[in-house]
Coordinates of C-alpha atoms in Angstrom, one line a residue:
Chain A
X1 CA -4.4 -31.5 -0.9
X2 CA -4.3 -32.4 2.8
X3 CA -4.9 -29.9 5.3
X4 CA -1.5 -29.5 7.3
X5 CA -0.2 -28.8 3.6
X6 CA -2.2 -26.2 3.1
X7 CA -1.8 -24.4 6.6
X8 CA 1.7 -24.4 5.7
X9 CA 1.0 -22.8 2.0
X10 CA -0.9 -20.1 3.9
X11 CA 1.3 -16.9 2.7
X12 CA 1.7 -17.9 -0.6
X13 CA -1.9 -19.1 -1.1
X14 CA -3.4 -16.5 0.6
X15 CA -1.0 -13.1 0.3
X16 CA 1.3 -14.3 -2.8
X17 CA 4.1 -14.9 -0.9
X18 CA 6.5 -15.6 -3.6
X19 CA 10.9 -15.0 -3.8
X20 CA 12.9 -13.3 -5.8
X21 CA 16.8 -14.2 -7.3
X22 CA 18.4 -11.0 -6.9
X23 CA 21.3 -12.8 -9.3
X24 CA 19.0 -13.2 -12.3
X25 CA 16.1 -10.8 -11.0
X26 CA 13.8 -13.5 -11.4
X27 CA 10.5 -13.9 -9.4
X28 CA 9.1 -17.2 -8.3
X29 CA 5.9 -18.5 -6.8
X30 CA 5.5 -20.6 -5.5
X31 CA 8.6 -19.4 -3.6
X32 CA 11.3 -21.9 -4.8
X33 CA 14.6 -23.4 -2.7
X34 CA 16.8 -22.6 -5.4
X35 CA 17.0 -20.4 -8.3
X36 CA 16.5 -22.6 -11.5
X37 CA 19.1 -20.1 -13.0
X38 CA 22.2 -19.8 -11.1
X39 CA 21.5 -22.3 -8.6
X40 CA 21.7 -19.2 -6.3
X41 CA 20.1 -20.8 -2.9
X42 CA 19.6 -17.6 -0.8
X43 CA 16.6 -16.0 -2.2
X44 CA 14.4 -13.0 -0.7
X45 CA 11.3 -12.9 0.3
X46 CA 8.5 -11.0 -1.8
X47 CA 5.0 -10.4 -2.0
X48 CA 4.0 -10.4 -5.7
X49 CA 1.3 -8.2 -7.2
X50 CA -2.2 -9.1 -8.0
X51 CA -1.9 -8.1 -11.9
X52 CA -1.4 -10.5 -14.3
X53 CA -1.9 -11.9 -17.9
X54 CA -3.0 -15.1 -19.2
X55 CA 0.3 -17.1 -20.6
X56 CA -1.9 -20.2 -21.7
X57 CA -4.0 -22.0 -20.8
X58 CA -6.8 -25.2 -21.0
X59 CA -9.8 -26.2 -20.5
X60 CA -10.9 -28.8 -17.9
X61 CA -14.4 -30.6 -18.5
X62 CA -13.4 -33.7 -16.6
X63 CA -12.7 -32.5 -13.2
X64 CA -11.9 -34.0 -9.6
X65 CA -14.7 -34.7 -7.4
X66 CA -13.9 -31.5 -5.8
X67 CA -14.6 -29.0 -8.4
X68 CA -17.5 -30.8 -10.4
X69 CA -19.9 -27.4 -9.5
X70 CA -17.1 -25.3 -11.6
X71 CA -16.9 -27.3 -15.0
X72 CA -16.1 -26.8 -17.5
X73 CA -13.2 -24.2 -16.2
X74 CA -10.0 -22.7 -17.5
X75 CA -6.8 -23.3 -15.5
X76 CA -4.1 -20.7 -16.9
X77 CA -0.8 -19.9 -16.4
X78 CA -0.3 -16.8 -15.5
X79 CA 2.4 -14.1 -15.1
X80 CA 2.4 -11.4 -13.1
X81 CA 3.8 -7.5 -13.0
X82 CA 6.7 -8.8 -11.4
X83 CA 7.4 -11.8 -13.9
X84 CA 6.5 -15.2 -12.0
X85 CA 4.6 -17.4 -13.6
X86 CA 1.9 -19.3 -11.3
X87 CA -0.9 -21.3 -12.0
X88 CA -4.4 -21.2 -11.2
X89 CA -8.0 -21.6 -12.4
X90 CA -9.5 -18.5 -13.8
X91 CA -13.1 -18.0 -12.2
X92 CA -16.1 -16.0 -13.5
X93 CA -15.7 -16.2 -16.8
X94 CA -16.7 -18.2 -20.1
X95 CA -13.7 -20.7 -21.5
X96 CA -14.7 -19.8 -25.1
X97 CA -14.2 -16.5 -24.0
X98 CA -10.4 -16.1 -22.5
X99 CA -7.4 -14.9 -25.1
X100 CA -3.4 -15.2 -24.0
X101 CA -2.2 -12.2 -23.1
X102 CA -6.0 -11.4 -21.5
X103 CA -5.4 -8.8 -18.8
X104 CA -6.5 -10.6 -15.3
X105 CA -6.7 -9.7 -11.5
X106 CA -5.5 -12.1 -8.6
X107 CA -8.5 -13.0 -6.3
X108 CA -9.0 -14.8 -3.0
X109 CA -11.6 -17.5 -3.9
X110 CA -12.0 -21.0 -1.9
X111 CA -10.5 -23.6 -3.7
X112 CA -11.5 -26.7 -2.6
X113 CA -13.0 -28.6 0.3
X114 CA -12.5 -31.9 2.2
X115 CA -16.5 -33.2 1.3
X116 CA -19.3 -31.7 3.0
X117 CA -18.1 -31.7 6.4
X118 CA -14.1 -31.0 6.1
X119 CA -12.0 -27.9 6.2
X120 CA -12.5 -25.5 3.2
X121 CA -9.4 -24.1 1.7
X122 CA -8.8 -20.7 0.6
X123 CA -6.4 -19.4 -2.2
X124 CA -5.5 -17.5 -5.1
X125 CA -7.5 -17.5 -8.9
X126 CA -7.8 -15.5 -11.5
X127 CA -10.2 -13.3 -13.0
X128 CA -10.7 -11.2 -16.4
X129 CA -9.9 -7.6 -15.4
Chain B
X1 CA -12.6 12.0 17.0
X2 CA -13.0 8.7 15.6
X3 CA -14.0 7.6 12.2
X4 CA -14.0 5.7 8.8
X5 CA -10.4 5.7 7.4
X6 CA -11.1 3.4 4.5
X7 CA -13.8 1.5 3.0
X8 CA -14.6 -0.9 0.3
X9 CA -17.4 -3.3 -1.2
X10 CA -17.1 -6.0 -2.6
X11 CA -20.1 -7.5 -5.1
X12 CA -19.9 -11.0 -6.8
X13 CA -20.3 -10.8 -10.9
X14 CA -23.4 -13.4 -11.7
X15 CA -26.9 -12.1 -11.6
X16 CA -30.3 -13.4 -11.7
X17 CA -33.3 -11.8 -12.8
X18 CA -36.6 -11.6 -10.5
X19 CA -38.0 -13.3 -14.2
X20 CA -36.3 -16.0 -13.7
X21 CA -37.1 -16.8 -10.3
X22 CA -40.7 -15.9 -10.9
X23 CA -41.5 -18.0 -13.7
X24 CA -39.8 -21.2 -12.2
X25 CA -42.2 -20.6 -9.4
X26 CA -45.5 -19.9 -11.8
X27 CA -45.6 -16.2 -10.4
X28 CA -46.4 -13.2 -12.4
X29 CA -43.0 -11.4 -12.9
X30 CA -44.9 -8.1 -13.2
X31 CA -46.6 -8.1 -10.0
X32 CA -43.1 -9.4 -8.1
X33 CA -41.3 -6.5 -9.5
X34 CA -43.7 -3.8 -8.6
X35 CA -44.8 -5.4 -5.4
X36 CA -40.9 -6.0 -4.4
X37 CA -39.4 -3.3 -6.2
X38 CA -36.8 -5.3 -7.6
X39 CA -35.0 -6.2 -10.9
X40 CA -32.3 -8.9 -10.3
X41 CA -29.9 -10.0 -7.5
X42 CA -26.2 -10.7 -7.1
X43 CA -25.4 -14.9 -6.9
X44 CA -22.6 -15.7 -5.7
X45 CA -19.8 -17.8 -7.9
X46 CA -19.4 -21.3 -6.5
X47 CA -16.3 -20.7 -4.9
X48 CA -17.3 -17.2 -3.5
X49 CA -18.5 -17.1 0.3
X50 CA -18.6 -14.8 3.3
X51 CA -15.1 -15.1 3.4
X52 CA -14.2 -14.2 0.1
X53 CA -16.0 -11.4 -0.2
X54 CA -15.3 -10.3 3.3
X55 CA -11.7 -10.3 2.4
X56 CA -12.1 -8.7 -1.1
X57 CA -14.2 -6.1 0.7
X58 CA -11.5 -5.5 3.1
X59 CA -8.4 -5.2 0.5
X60 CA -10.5 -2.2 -1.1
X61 CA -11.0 -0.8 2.4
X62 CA -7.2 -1.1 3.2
X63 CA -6.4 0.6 -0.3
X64 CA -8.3 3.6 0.5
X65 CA -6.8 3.6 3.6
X66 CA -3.7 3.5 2.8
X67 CA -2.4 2.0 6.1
X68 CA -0.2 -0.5 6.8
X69 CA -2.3 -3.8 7.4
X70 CA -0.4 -4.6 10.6
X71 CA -1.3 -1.8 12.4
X72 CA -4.8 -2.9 12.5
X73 CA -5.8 -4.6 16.0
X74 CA -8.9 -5.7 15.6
X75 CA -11.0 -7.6 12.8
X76 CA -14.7 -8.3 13.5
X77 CA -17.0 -10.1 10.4
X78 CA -20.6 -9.9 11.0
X79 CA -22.8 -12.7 8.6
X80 CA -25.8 -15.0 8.9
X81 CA -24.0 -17.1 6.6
X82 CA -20.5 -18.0 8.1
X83 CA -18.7 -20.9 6.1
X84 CA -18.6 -22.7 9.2
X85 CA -20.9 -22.9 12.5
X86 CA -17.5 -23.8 14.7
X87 CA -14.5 -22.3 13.7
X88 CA -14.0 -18.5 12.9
X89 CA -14.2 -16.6 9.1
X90 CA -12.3 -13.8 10.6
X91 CA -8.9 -16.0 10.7
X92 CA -9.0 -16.4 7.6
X93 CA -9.7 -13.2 6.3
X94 CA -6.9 -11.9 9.2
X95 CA -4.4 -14.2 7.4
X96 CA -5.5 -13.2 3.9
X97 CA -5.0 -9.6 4.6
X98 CA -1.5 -9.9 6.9
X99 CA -2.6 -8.4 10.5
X100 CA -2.0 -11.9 12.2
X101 CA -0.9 -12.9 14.9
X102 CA -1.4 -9.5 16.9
X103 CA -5.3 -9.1 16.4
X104 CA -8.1 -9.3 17.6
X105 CA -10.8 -11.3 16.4
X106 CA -14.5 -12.0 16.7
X107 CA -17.4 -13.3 14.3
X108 CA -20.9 -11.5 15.0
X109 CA -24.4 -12.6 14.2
X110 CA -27.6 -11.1 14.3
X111 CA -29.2 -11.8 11.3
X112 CA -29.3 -8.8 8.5
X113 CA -27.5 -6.2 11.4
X114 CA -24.6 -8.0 12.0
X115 CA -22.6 -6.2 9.9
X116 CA -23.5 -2.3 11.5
X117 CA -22.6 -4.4 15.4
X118 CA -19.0 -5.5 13.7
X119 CA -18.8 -1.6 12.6
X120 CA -20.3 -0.6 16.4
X121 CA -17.5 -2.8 18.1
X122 CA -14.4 -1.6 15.7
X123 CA -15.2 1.6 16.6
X124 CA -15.6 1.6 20.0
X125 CA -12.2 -0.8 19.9
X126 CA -10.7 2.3 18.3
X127 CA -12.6 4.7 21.1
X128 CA -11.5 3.4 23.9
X129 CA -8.2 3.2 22.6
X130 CA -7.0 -0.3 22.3
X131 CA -6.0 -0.4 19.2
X132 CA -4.8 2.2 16.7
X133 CA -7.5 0.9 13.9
X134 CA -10.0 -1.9 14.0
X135 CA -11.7 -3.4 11.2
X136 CA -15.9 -4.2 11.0
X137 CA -17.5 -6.4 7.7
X138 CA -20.8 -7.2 6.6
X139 CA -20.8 -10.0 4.3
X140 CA -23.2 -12.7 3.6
X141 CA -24.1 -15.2 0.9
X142 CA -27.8 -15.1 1.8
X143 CA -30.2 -17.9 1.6
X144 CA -33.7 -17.8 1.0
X145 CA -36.2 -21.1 0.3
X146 CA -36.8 -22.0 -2.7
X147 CA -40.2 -20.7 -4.2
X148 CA -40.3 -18.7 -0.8
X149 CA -40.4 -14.8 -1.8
X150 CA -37.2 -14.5 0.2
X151 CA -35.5 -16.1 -2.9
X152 CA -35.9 -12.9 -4.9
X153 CA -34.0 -10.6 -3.0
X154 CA -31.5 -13.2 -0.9
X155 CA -28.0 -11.9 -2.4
X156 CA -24.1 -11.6 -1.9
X157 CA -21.9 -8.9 -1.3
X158 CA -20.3 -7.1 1.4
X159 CA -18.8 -4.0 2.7
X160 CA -15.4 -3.3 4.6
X161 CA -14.4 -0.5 7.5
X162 CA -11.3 0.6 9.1
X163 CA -11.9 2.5 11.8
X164 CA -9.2 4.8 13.4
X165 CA -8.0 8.5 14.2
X166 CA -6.0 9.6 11.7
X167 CA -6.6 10.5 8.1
X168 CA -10.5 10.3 8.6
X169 CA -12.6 10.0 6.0
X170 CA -15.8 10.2 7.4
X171 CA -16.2 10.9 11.3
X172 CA -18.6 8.9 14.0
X173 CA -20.6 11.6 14.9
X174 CA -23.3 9.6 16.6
X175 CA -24.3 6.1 17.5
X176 CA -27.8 4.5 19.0
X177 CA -29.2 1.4 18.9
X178 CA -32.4 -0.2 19.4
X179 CA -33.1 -3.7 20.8
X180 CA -36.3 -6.0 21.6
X181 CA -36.7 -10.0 21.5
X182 CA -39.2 -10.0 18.5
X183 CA -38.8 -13.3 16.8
X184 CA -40.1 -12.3 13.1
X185 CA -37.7 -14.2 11.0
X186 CA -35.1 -17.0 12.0
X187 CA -33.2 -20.0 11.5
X188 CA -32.5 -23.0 14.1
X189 CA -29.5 -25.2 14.7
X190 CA -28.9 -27.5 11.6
X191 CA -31.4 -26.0 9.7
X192 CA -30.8 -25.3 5.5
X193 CA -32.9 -22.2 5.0
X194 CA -34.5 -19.5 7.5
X195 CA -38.3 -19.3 7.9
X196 CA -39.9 -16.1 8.8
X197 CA -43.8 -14.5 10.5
X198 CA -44.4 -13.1 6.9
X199 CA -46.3 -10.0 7.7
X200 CA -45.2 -9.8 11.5
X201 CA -41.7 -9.3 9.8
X202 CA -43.6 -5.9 8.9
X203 CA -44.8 -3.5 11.5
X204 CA -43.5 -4.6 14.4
X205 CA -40.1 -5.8 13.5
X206 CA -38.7 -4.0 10.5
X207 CA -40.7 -0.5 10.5
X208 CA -40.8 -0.4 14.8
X209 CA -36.9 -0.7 15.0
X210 CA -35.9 1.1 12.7
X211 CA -38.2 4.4 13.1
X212 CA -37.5 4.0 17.2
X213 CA -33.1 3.7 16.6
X214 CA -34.1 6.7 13.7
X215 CA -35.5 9.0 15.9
X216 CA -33.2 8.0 19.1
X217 CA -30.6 8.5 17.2
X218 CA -31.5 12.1 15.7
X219 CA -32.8 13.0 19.0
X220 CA -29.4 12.4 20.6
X221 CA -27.7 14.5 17.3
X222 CA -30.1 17.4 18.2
X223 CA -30.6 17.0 14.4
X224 CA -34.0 17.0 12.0
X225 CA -34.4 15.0 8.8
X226 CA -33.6 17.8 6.9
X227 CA -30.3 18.3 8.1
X228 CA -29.1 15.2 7.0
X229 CA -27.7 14.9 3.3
X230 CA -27.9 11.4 2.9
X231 CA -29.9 8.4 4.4
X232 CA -29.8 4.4 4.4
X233 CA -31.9 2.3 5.7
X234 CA -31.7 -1.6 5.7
X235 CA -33.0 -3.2 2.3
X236 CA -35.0 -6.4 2.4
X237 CA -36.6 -5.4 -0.8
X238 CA -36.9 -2.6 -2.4
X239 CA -40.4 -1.1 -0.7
X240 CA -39.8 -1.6 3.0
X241 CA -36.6 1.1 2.8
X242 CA -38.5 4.1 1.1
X243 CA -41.3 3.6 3.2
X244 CA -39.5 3.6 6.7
X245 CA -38.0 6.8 5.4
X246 CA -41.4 8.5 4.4
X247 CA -42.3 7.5 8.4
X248 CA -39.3 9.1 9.7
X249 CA -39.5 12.8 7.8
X250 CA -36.9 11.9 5.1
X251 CA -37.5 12.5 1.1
X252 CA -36.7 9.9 -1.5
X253 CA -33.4 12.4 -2.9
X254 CA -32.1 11.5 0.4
X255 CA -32.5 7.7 0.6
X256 CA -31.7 7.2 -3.3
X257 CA -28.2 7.0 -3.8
X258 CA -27.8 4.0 -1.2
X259 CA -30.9 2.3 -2.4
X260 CA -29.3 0.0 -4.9
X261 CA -31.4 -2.9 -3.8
X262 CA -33.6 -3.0 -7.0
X263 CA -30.4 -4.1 -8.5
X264 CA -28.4 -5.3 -5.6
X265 CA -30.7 -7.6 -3.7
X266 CA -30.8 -8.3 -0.2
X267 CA -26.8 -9.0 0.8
X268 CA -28.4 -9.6 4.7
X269 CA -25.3 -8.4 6.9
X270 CA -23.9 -6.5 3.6
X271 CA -26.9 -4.8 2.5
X272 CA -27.2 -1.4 5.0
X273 CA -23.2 -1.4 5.2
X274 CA -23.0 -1.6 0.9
X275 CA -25.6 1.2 0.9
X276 CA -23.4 3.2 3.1
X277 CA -20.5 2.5 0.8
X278 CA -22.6 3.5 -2.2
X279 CA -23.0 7.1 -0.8
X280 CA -19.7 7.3 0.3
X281 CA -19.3 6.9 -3.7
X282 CA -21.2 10.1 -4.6
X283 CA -20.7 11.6 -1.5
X284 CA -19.4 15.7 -0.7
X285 CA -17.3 16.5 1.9
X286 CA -19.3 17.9 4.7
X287 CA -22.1 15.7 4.1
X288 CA -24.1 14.5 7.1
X289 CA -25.3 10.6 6.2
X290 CA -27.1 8.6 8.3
X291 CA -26.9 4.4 8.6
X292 CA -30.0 2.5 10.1
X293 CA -29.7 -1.4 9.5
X294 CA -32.0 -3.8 10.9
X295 CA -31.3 -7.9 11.9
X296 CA -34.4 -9.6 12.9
X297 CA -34.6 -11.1 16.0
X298 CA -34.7 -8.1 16.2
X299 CA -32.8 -5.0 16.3
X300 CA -31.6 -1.4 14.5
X301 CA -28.3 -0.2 14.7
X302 CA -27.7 3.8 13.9
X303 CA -24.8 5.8 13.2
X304 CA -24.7 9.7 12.0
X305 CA -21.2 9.8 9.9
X306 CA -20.1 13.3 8.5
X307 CA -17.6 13.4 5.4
X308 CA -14.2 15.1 5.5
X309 CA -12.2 16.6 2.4
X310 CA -10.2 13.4 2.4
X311 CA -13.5 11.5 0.6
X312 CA -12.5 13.3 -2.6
X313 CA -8.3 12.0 -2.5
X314 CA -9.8 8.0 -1.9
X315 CA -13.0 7.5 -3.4
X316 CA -11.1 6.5 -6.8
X317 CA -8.4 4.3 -5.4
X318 CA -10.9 1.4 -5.4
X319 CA -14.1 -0.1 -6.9
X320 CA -17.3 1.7 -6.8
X321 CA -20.5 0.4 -5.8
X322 CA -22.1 0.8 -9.0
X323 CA -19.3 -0.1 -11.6
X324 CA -19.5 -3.3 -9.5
X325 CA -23.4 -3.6 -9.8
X326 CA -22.4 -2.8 -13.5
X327 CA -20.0 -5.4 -14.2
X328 CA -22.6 -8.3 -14.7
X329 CA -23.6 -11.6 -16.1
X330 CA -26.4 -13.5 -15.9
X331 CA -27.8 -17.1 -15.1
X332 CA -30.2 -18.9 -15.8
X333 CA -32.2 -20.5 -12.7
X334 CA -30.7 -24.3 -13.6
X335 CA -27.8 -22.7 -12.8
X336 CA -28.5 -20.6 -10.1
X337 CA -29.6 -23.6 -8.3
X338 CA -26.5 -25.8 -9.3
X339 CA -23.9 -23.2 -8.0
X340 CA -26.4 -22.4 -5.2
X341 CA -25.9 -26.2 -4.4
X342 CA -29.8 -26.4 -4.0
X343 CA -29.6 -29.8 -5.8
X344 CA -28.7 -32.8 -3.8
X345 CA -25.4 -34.5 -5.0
X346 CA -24.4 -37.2 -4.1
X347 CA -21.4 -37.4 -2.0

């Protein structure tokens, strides 16, 4: 994930910057340029909610480079309040021990950096309620 | 009148217990405990840093507030342990929280009192009007050396506080602070870990600035340690904070419900500023509670807050210190080490 991508994914890493089809009332994140729906391509802005539950998810015990300090760790689909569905690894927790449908919280955790001496990068994960 | 309009802490969920740490070093657990006063510390997960908790700490704060984030004009983050040594944390936690692009920002260091000199310049921001609310964290991910008895209490966590003029929570009733170049513990340019004078972090650094900013700042208040409910001093272990407040007059009713170090750690720039937050949890309104942090180097901030009615409509609208401290699991020290990145790797 290069840097100049990430600045750009700033509000919907950081603040779950997501859009919404007011046609289908479906919520998206991240944000999409057209509604898979009705093709609708004027969709509004919306910040999603930090409550979620676990749709599914696996386990990853052969990671990149990047994240060899975090195996083995979950990355889950999960939907929010609201309805979108974004993914994500889920932090402080045991793999054995996540269920689907597990109740979880949206938190701002770094989520990867470019080696020892490179930009850090900052974005959403989540966490067991 | 100025004051606290919301605040929030924010503690990372591993722990380690002073066992652990003692018997990878061949201590006797026993005599750590009761010599340190401590049980266990917070570690922080390996994707958790001053930032992260700084802006965790910050959402809880804005919660209790109840403001809109872009009316805040200034964001200050005091830490020892800043992500990087050139480029600002406070950016991203700005960013993170939506009160970009019309902020202020600044990141503050001075060691374990960085955190009271972010909450010093918010509200004098706020004071002087020139800016409706202002922002000042103390976060750190604190490192001590391995096998040095730093390691038992250096901890993560942080605190958060808007400062402003409306809907106060708890009022700035009076500030001092106390300042000498005393070079008792440190860490140079480049270097991994800080080193410390060991004893001379003692007497004349820790228990000199604290008792002198104490008693400036109750001389200034006209007020005697009876008068005030609550009391927090700055925790490097669990001893040093009951003792300063036996030297100032104060009784250990007063000091206890914001000494959660024995459990806690030493958060550095989150330590003093997470006590504060802990007595803002139990906390009447009316109460008079007094804040004295330390940073080496060396210097005491002091502040003399008093609680309004409003403390009983936001205490429950976010976290509390010890439901955090609660909500726990432990490591081993392989581990703590590994996610601690206190083993080389290569690249």
């Amino acid at each position: 994930m290069p840097t100049q991508r990430h600045w750009r994914e700033i509000p919907q890493r950081y603040r779950l910057e997501g859009n919404f089809c007011p046609d289908c009332n479906r919520y998206f994140l991240p944000p999409r340029l057209v509604c898979p729906g009705c093709g609708r391509k004027e969709l509004t802005p919306k910040k999603l909610s930090r409550k979620g539950k676990i749709v599914t998810f696996t386990v990853i015990r052969v990671p990149p480079k990047t994240q060899e300090l975090k195996t083995p760790y979950p990355v889950a689909i999960v939907e929010t309040e609201e309805g979108a569905r974004l993914t994500c690894q889920v932090c402080d927790c045991e793999p054995s021990e996540l269920r689907i449908g597990q109740e979880v919280e949206i938190v701002f955790r770094e989520v990867m950096r470019e080696g020892k001496t490179g930009v850090i990068m900052y974005g959403y994960k989540a966490r067991p309620v | 009148m100025v004051g606290i309009v919301g605040y929030g802490a924010y503690l990372p969920r591993f722990r380690i217990k002073v066992e652990e740490i003692a018997n990878q070093w061949g201590n006797d657990p026993e005599v750590v405990k009761r010599g340190l006063r401590l049980k266990e510390k917070t570690v922080p997960a390996p994707d958790e840093d001053t930032i992260t908790i700084s802006t965790e700490a910050a959402r809880y704060a804005l919660l209790r507030a109840g403001i809109d984030p872009e009316k805040i004009g200034a964001l200050y983050i005091g830490s020892e342990s800043h992500p990087y040594a050139v480029k600002p944390s406070g950016t991203v936690v700005a960013e993170a929280l939506g009160i970009t692009p019309d902020v202020h920002i600044a990141d503050f260091e001075f060691a374990c009192k960085a955190g009271t000199e972010a909450m010093w310049v918010a509200h004098n921001a706020v004071k002087a009007g020139e800016v409706e609310y202002a922002i000042g964290i103390g976060a750190d991910t604190s490192q001590g050396a391995p096998g040095d008895p730093l390691e038992y209490a250096a901890s993560a966590g942080g605190s958060a506080f808007i400062f402003g003029r409306n809907k106060i929570v708890a009022e700035v009733l009076h500030t001092a602070s106390f300042t000498t170049d005393t070079a008792d513990f440190w860490r140079r340019e480049g270097a991994f870990y800080p080193r410390h004078g060991g004893r001379f972090t003692g007497e004349m650094a820790y228990f000199r600035h604290i008792t002198e900013a104490g008693k400036m700042l109750l001389e200034k208040a006209g007020m005697r340690p009876e008068d005030i409910t609550y009391v927090i001093f700055h925790m490097p272990n669990g001893r040093f904070p009951l003792q300063v407040g036996r030297m100032l007059g104060f009784k250990k009713e007063q000091i206890e419900p914001g000494w959660i170090v024995p459990e806690m750690g030493n958060t550095y720039s989150g330590s003093s500023p997470t006590g504060l937050v802990a007595t803002f949890d139990i906390g009447k309104p009316g109460d008079i509670i007094m804040l004295v942090s330390f940073g080496s180097g060396a210097g005491s901030d002091g502040f003399i807050f008093r609680l309004t009615d409003r403390i009983d409509e936001v205490r429950d609208l976010a976290p509390k210190v010890k439901e955090m401290l609660d909500r726990k699991r432990y490591v081993n020290y392989a581990t703590y080490a590994k996610i601690r990145e206190k083993i080389i790797l290569n690249e």
